[in-house]
CSV table of C-alpha atoms in Angstrom, one decimal:
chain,number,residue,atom,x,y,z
W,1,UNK,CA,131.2,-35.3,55.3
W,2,UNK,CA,128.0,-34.8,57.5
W,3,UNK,CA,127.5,-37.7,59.3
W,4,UNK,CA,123.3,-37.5,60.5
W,5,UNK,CA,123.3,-40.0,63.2
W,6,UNK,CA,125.3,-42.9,65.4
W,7,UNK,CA,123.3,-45.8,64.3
W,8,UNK,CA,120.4,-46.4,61.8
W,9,UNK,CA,117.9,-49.1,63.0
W,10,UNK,CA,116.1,-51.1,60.5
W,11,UNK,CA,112.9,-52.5,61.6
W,12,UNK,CA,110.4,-51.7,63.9
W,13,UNK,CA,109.5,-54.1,66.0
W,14,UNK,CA,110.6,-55.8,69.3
W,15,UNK,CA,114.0,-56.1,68.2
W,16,UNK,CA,114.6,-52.6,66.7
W,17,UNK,CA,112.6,-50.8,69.3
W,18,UNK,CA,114.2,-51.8,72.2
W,19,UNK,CA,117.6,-51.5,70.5
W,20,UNK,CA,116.2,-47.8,69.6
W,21,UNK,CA,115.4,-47.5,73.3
W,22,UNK,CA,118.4,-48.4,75.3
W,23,UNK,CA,120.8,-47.3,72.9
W,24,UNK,CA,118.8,-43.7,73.4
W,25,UNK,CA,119.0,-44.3,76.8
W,26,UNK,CA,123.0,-44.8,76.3
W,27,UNK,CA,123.3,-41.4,74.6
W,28,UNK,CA,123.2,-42.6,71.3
W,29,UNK,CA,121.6,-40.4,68.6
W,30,UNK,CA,119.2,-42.8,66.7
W,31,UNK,CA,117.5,-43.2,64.1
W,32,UNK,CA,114.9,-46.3,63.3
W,33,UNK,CA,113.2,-46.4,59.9
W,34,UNK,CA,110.3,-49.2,59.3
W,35,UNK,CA,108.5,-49.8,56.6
W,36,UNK,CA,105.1,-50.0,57.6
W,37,UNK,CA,102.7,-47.5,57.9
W,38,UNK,CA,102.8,-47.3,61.8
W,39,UNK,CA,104.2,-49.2,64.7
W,40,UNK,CA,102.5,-52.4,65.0
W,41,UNK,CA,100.7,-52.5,61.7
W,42,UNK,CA,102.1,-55.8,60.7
W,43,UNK,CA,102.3,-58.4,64.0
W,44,UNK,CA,102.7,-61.8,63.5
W,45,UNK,CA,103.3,-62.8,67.0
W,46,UNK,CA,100.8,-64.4,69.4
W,47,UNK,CA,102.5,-61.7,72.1
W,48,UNK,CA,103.3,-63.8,75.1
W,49,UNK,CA,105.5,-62.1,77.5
W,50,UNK,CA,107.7,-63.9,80.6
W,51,UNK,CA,107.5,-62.9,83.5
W,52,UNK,CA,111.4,-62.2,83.3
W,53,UNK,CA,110.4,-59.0,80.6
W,54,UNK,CA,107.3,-57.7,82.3
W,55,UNK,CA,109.2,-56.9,85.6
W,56,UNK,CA,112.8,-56.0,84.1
W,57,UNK,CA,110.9,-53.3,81.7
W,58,UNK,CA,107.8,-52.5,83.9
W,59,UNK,CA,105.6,-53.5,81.7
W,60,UNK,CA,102.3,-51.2,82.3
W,61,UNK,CA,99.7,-54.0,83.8
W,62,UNK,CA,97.1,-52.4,81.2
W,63,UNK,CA,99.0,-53.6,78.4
W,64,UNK,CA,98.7,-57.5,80.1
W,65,UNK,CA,95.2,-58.6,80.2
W,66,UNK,CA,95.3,-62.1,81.6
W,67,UNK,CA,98.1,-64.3,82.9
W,68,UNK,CA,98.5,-68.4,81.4
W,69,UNK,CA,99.7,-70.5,84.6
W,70,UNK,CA,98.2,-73.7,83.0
W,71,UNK,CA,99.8,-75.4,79.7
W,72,UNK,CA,97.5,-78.9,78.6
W,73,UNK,CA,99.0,-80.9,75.9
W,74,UNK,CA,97.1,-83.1,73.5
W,75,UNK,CA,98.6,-85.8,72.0
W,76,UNK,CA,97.1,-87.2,68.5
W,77,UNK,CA,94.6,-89.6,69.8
W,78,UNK,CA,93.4,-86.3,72.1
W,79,UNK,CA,94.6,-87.5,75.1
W,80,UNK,CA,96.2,-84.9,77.0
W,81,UNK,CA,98.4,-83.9,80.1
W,82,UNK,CA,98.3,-80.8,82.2
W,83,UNK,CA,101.3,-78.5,84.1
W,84,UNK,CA,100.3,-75.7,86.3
W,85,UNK,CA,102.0,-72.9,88.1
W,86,UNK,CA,100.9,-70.8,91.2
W,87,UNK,CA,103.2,-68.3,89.6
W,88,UNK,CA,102.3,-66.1,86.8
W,89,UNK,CA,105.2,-67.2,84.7
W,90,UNK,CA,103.1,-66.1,81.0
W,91,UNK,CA,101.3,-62.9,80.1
W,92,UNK,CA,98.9,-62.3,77.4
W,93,UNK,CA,100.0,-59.1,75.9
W,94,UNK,CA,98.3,-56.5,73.7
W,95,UNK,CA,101.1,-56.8,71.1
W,96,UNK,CA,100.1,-53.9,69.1
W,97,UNK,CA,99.9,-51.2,72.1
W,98,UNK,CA,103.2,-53.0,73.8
W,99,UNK,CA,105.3,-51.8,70.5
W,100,UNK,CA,103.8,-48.4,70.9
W,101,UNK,CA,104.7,-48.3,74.1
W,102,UNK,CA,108.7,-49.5,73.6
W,103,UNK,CA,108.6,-46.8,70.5
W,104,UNK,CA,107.1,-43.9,72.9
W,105,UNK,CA,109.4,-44.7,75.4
W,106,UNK,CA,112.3,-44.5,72.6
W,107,UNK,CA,111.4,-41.0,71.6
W,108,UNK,CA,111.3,-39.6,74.9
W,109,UNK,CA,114.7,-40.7,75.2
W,110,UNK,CA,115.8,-39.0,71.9
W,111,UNK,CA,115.8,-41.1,69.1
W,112,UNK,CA,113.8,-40.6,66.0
W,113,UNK,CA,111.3,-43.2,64.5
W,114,UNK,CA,110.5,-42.6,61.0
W,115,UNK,CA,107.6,-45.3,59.5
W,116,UNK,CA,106.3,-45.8,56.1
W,117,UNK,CA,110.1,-45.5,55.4
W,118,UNK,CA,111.9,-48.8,53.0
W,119,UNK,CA,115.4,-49.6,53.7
W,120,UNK,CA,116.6,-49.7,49.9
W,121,UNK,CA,120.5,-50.3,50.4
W,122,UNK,CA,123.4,-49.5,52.5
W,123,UNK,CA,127.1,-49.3,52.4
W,124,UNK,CA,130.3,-49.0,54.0
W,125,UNK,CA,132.6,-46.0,52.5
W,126,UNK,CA,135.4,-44.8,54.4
W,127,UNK,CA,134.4,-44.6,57.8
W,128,UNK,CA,131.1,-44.4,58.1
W,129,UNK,CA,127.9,-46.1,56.2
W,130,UNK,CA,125.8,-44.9,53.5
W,131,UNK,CA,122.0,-45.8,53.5
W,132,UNK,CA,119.8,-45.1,50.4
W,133,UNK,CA,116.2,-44.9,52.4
W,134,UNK,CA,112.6,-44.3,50.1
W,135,UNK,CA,109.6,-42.2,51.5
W,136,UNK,CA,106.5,-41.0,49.8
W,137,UNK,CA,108.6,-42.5,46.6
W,138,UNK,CA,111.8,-40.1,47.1
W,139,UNK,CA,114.5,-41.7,47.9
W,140,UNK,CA,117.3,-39.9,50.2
W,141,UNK,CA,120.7,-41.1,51.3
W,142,UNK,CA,121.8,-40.8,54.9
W,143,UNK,CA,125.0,-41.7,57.0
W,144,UNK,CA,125.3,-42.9,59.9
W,145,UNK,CA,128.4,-44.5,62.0
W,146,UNK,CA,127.3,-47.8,62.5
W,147,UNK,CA,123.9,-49.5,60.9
W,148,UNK,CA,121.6,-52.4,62.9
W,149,UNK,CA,120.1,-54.9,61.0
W,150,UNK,CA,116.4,-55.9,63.1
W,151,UNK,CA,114.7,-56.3,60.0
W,152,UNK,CA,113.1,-59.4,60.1
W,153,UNK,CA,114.1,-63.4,59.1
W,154,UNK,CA,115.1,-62.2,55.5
W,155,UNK,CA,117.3,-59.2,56.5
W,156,UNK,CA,117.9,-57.1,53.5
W,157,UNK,CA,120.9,-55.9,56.1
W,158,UNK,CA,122.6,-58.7,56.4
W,159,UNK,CA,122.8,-59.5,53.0
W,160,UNK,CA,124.3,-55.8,52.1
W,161,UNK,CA,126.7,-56.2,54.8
W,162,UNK,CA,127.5,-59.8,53.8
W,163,UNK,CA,126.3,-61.1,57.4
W,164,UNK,CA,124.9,-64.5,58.1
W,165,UNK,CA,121.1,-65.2,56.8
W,166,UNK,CA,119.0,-67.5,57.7
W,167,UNK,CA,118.3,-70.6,55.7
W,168,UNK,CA,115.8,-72.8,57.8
W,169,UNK,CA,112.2,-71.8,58.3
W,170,UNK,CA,108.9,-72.9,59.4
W,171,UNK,CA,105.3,-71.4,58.2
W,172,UNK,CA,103.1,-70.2,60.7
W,173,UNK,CA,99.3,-69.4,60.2
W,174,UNK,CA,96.9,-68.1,63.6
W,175,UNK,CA,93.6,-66.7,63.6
W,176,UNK,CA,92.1,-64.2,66.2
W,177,UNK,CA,88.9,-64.6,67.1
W,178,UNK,CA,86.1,-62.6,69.5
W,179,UNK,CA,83.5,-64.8,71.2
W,180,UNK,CA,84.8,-67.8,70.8
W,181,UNK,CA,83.7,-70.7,73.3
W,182,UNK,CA,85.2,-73.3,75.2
W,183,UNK,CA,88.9,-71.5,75.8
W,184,UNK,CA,89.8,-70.6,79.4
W,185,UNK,CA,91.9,-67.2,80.1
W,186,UNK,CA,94.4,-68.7,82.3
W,187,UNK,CA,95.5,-71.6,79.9
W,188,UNK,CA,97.4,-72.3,76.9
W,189,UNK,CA,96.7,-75.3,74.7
W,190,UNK,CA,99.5,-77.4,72.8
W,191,UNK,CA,98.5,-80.0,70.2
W,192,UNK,CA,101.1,-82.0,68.7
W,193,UNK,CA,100.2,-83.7,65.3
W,194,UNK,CA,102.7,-85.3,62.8
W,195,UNK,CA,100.3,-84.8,60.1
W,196,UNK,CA,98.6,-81.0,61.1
W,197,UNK,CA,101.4,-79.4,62.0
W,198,UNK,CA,105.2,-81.2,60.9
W,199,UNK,CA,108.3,-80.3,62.7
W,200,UNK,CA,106.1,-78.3,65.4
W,201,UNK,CA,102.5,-77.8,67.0
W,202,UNK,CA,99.1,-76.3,67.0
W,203,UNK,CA,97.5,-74.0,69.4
W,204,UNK,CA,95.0,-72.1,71.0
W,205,UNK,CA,95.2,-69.4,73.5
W,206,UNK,CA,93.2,-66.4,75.1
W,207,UNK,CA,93.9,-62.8,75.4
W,208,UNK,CA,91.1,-61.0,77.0
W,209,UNK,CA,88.1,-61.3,74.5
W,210,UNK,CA,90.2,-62.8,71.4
W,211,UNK,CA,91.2,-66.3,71.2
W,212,UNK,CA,94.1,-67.3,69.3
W,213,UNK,CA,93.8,-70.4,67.0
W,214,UNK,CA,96.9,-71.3,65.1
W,215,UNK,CA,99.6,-73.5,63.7
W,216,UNK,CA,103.3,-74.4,62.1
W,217,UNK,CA,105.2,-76.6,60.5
W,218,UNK,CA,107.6,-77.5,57.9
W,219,UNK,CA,106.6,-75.5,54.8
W,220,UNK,CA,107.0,-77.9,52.3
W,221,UNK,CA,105.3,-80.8,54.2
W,222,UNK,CA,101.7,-80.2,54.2
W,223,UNK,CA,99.2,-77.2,52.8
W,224,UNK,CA,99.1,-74.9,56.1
W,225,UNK,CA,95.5,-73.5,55.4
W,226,UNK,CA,93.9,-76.9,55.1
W,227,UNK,CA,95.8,-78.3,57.9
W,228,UNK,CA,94.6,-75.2,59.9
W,229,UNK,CA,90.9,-76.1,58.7
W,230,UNK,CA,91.4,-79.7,60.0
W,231,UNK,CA,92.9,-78.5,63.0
W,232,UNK,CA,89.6,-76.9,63.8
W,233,UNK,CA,87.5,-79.8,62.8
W,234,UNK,CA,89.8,-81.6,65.2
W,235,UNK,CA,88.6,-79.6,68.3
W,236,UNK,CA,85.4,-78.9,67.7
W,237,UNK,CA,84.6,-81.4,70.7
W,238,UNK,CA,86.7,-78.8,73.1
W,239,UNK,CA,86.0,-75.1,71.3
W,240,UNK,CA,83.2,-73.6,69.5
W,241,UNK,CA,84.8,-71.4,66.5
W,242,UNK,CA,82.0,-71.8,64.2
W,243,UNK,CA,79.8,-68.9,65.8
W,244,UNK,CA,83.0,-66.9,66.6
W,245,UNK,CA,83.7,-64.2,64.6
W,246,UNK,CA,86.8,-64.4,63.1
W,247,UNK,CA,88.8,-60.3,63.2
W,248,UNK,CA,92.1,-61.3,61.5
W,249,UNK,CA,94.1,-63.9,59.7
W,250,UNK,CA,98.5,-63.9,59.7
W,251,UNK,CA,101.3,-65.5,58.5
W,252,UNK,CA,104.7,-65.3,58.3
W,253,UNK,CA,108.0,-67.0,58.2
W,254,UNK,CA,110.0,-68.4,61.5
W,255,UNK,CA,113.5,-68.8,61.3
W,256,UNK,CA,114.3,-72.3,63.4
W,257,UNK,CA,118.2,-72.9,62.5
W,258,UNK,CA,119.8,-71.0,66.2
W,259,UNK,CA,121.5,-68.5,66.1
W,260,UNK,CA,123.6,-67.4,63.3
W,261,UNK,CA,127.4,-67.4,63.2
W,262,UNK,CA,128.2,-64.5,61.8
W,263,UNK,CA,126.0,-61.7,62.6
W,264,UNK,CA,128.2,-58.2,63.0
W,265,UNK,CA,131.1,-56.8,61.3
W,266,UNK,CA,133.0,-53.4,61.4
W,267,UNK,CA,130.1,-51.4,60.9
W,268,UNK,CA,126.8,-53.4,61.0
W,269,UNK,CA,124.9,-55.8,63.9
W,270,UNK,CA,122.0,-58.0,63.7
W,271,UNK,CA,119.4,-58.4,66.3
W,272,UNK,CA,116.1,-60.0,66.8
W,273,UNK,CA,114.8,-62.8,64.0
W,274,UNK,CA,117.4,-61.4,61.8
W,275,UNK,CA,120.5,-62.9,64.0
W,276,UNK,CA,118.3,-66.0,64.8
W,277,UNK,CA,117.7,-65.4,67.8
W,278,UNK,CA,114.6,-67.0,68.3
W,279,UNK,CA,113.8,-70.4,70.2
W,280,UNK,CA,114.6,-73.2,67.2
W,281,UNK,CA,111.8,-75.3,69.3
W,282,UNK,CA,109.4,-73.2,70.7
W,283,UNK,CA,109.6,-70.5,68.1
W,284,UNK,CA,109.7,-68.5,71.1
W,285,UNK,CA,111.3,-65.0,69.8
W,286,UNK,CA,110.3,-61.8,72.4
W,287,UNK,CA,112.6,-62.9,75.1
W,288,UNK,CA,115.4,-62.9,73.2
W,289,UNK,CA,114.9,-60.2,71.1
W,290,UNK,CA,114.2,-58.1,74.1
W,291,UNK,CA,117.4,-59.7,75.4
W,292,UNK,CA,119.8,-59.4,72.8
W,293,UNK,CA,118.4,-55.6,71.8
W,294,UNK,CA,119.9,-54.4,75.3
W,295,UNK,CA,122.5,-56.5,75.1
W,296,UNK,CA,123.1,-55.3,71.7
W,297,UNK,CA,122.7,-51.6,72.5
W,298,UNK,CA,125.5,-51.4,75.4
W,299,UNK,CA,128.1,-53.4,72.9
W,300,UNK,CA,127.6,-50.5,70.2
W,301,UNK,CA,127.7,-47.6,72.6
W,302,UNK,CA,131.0,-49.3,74.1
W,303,UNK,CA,132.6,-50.1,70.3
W,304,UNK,CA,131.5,-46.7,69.1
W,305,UNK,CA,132.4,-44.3,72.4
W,306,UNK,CA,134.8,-46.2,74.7
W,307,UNK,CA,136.7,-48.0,71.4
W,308,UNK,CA,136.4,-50.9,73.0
W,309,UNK,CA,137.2,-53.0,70.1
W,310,UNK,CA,136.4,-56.5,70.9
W,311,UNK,CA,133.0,-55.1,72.2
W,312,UNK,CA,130.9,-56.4,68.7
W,313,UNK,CA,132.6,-59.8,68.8
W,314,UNK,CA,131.8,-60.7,72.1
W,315,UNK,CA,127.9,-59.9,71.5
W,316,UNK,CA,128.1,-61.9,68.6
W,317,UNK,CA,129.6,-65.0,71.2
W,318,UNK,CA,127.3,-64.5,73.8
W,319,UNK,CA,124.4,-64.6,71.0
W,320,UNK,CA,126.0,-67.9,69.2
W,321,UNK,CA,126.6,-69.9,72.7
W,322,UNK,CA,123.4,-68.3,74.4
W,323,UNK,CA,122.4,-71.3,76.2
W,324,UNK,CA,118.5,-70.6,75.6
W,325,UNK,CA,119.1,-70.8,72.3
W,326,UNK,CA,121.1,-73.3,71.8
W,327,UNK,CA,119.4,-75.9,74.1
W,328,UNK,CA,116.2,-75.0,71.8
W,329,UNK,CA,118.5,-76.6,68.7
W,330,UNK,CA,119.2,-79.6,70.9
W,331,UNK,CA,115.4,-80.1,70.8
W,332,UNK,CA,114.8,-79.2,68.0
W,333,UNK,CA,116.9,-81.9,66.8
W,334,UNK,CA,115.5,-83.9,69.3
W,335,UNK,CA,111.4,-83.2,68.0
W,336,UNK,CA,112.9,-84.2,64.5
W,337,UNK,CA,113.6,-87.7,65.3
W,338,UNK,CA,110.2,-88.4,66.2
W,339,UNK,CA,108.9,-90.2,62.8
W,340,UNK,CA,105.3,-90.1,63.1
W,341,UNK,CA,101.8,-89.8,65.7
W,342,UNK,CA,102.4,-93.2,66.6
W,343,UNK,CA,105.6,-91.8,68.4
W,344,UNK,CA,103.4,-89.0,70.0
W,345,UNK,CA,101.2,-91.3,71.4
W,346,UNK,CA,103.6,-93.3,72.6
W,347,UNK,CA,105.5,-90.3,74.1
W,348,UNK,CA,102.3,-89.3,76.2
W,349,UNK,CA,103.2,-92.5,78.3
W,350,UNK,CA,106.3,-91.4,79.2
W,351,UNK,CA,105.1,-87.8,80.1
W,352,UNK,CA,102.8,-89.5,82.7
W,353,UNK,CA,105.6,-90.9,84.7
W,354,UNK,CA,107.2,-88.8,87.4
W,355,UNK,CA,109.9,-87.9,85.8
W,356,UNK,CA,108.3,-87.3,82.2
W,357,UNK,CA,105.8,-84.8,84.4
W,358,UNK,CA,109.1,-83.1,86.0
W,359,UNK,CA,110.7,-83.1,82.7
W,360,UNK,CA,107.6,-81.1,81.0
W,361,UNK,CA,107.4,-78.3,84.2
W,362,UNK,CA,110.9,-77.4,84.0
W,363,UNK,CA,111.0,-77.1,80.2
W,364,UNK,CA,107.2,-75.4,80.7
W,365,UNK,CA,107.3,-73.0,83.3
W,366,UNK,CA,111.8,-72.4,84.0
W,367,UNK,CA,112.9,-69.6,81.9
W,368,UNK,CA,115.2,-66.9,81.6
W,369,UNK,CA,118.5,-66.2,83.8
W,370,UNK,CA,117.6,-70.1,85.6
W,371,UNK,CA,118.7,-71.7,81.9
W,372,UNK,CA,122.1,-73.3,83.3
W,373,UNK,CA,119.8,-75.0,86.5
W,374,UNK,CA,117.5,-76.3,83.8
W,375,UNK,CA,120.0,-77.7,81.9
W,376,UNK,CA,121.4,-79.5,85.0
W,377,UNK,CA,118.2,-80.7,85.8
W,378,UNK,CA,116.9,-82.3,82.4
W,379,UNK,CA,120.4,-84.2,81.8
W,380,UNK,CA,119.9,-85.9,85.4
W,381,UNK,CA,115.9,-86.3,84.4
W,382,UNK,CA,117.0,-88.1,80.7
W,383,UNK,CA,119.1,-90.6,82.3
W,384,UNK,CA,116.2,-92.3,83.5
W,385,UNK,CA,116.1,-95.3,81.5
W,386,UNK,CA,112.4,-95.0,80.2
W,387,UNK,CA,112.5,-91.8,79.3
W,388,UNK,CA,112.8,-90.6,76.0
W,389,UNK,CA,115.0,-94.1,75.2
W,390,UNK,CA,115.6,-93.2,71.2
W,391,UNK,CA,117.3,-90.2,71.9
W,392,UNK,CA,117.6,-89.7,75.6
W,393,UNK,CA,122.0,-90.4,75.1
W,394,UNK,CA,122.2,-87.3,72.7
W,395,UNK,CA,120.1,-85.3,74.4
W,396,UNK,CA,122.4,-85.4,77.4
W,397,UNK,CA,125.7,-85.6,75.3
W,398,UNK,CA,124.9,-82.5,73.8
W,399,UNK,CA,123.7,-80.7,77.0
W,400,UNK,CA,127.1,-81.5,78.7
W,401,UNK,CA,128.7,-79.6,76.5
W,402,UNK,CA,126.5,-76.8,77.1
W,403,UNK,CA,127.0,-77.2,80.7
């Protein structure tokens, strides 16, 4: 039985390119198939970087037009607070040209990227996988020894491989701009809103000429493309949008339950959106897909060459316990509780204290490797008895544990 490659990657985007990459990089003889027509045709993402993936993947500086080192955040009666960094923690990133670059640098090391390919079905028989793959309507059946699943929030991988899916989502809309008025290059704006945007925020942000206007929430809790209509109304008093012109509309799904339980087996591993590995919070998913990707690539080259058997399982704790991740549940959690705008406003009160303003630029601008300092630091800041009193206890119960 031929066997064409070590690993099949399906999906092509953060996730599945960087897996493609280092695995290459490892020696591994790879093959990534995605749907779309090219590399980048289909980006949901805003595209913020940390500084933490810009430097650890020397990120060409053409590919980062502006750095955000200021975050304001409006409250519902528009009152608003402001964090600044003198580091350039955020960068603005041409998304599109980014992917391009992590699937140029994948080729050179060796692996193959085929695109306007579907992922029909796969299978494990004997010892090695099947996958049934459809291009210019033929469909051809490949094997492989091990498969990668970094095909998005409903992974058509997980399910033939009888991996965890996700079950909990939020809708996102965002519209990209040129010309617009009003919005500064070196900040990004939060709005919270019980009514606009339920179980998360609105937004606006810069990168070079486009400005990003945009929104999410709990999908069955409001009409997404009036809210984002009202969102605008909202801040016409800070942005001109009106005589922008408007270059694209997106949408798309965001998985906010953490990271799933059971995401490899035998022959199979999820990565990226498709393992839940994206901030439950902050719907923050780059990092960790870039993350987890490497992370991901080094546990399949040691499983598949060195036999190190226990190699999967222990990517799949590292992903389940990542402290990132699961600190973003504990907020999540903790965002839930608050019932309606009332709450918000009353929460920008306690954001103006001392502590409240500490609280906000560790969460803000502290990411990365420094998550175990951070945790330290926002269970000493929630004792304080005014802050966050409904639900300050459980916050620091459950970072303890974490601890």
């Amino acid at each position: 039985m031929v066997i064409h490659y070590d690993v099949i990657v399906v999906g092509g985007s953060f996730a599945g390119l960087n897996f493609a990459r280092c695995a290459s990089i490892l020696g591994l003889k790879v093959l990534l198939i995605d749907q779309n027509k090219d590399i980048g045709s289909s980006i949901r993402t805003t595209g913020i970087l940390i500084k933490d993936i810009v430097e650890e993947m020397n990120i060409p500086r053409t590919l980062l037009p502006n750095t955000v080192n200021k975050m304001k955040v409006y409250f519902p009666n528009m009152k608003y607070l402001e964090w600044k960094t003198k580091e350039n923690i955020f960068f603005m990133s041409y998304t599109k040209d980014f992917l391009k670059y992590l699937a140029r640098s994948a080729k050179e090391f060796g692996a193959i990227i085929e695109t306007d390919t579907q992922y029909i079905s796969g299978k494990k028989t004997s010892d090695v996988i099947e996958v049934i793959i459809k291009k210019n309507s033929i469909e051809e059946k490949i094997r492989a020894k091990f498969i990668v699943g970094a095909d998005g929030a409903h992974s058509k991988v997980a399910k033939d491989f009888k991996l965890d899916k996700n079950k909990k989502f939020m809708t996102g809309i965002e519209k990209v701009y040129e010309h617009a008025k009003g919005v500064s290059n070196d900040e990004f704006y939060c709005f919270v809103d019980k009514e606009l945007a339920p179980g998360y925020l609105c937004w606006v942000t810069k990168r070079g000429k486009e400005t990003f206007v945009g929104l999410a929430g709990h999908t069955k809790e409001f009409d997404i493309q009036h809210a984002l209509c009202e969102f605008e109304k909202k801040t016409a008093v800070l942005f001109d949008f009106k005589r922008a012109k408007l270059v694209q509309t997106k949408s798309g799904m965001i998985p906010i339950n953490g990271p799933l339980k059971k995401i490899v087996c035998d022959k199979a591993l999820l990565v990226g959106d498709s393992a839940g590995q994206i901030g439950a919070l902050t719907a923050g998913g780059i990092y960790p897909a870039i993350k987890y990707s490497k992370d991901a690539a080094n546990s399949v080259m040691k499983y598949l060459w060195l036999q190190e058997k226990n190699a999967l399982k222990l990517y799949n704790k590292r992903s389940f316990h990542d402290s990132y991740l699961r600190t973003e549940l504990i907020l999540r959690k903790a965002y839930e509780m608050i019932e309606n705008n009332n709450d918000f406003n009353n929460i920008y009160k306690t954001f103006k204290t001392k502590d409240g303003k500490k609280l906000m630029q560790i969460f803000l601008f502290e990411h990365g490797d420094k998550q175990h300092i951070i945790l330290s630091e926002l269970t000493e800041i929630l004792k304080h008895p005014k802050l966050f009193k409904p639900f300050g206890k459980i916050l620091i119960e459950e970072f303890q544990k974490i601890i």
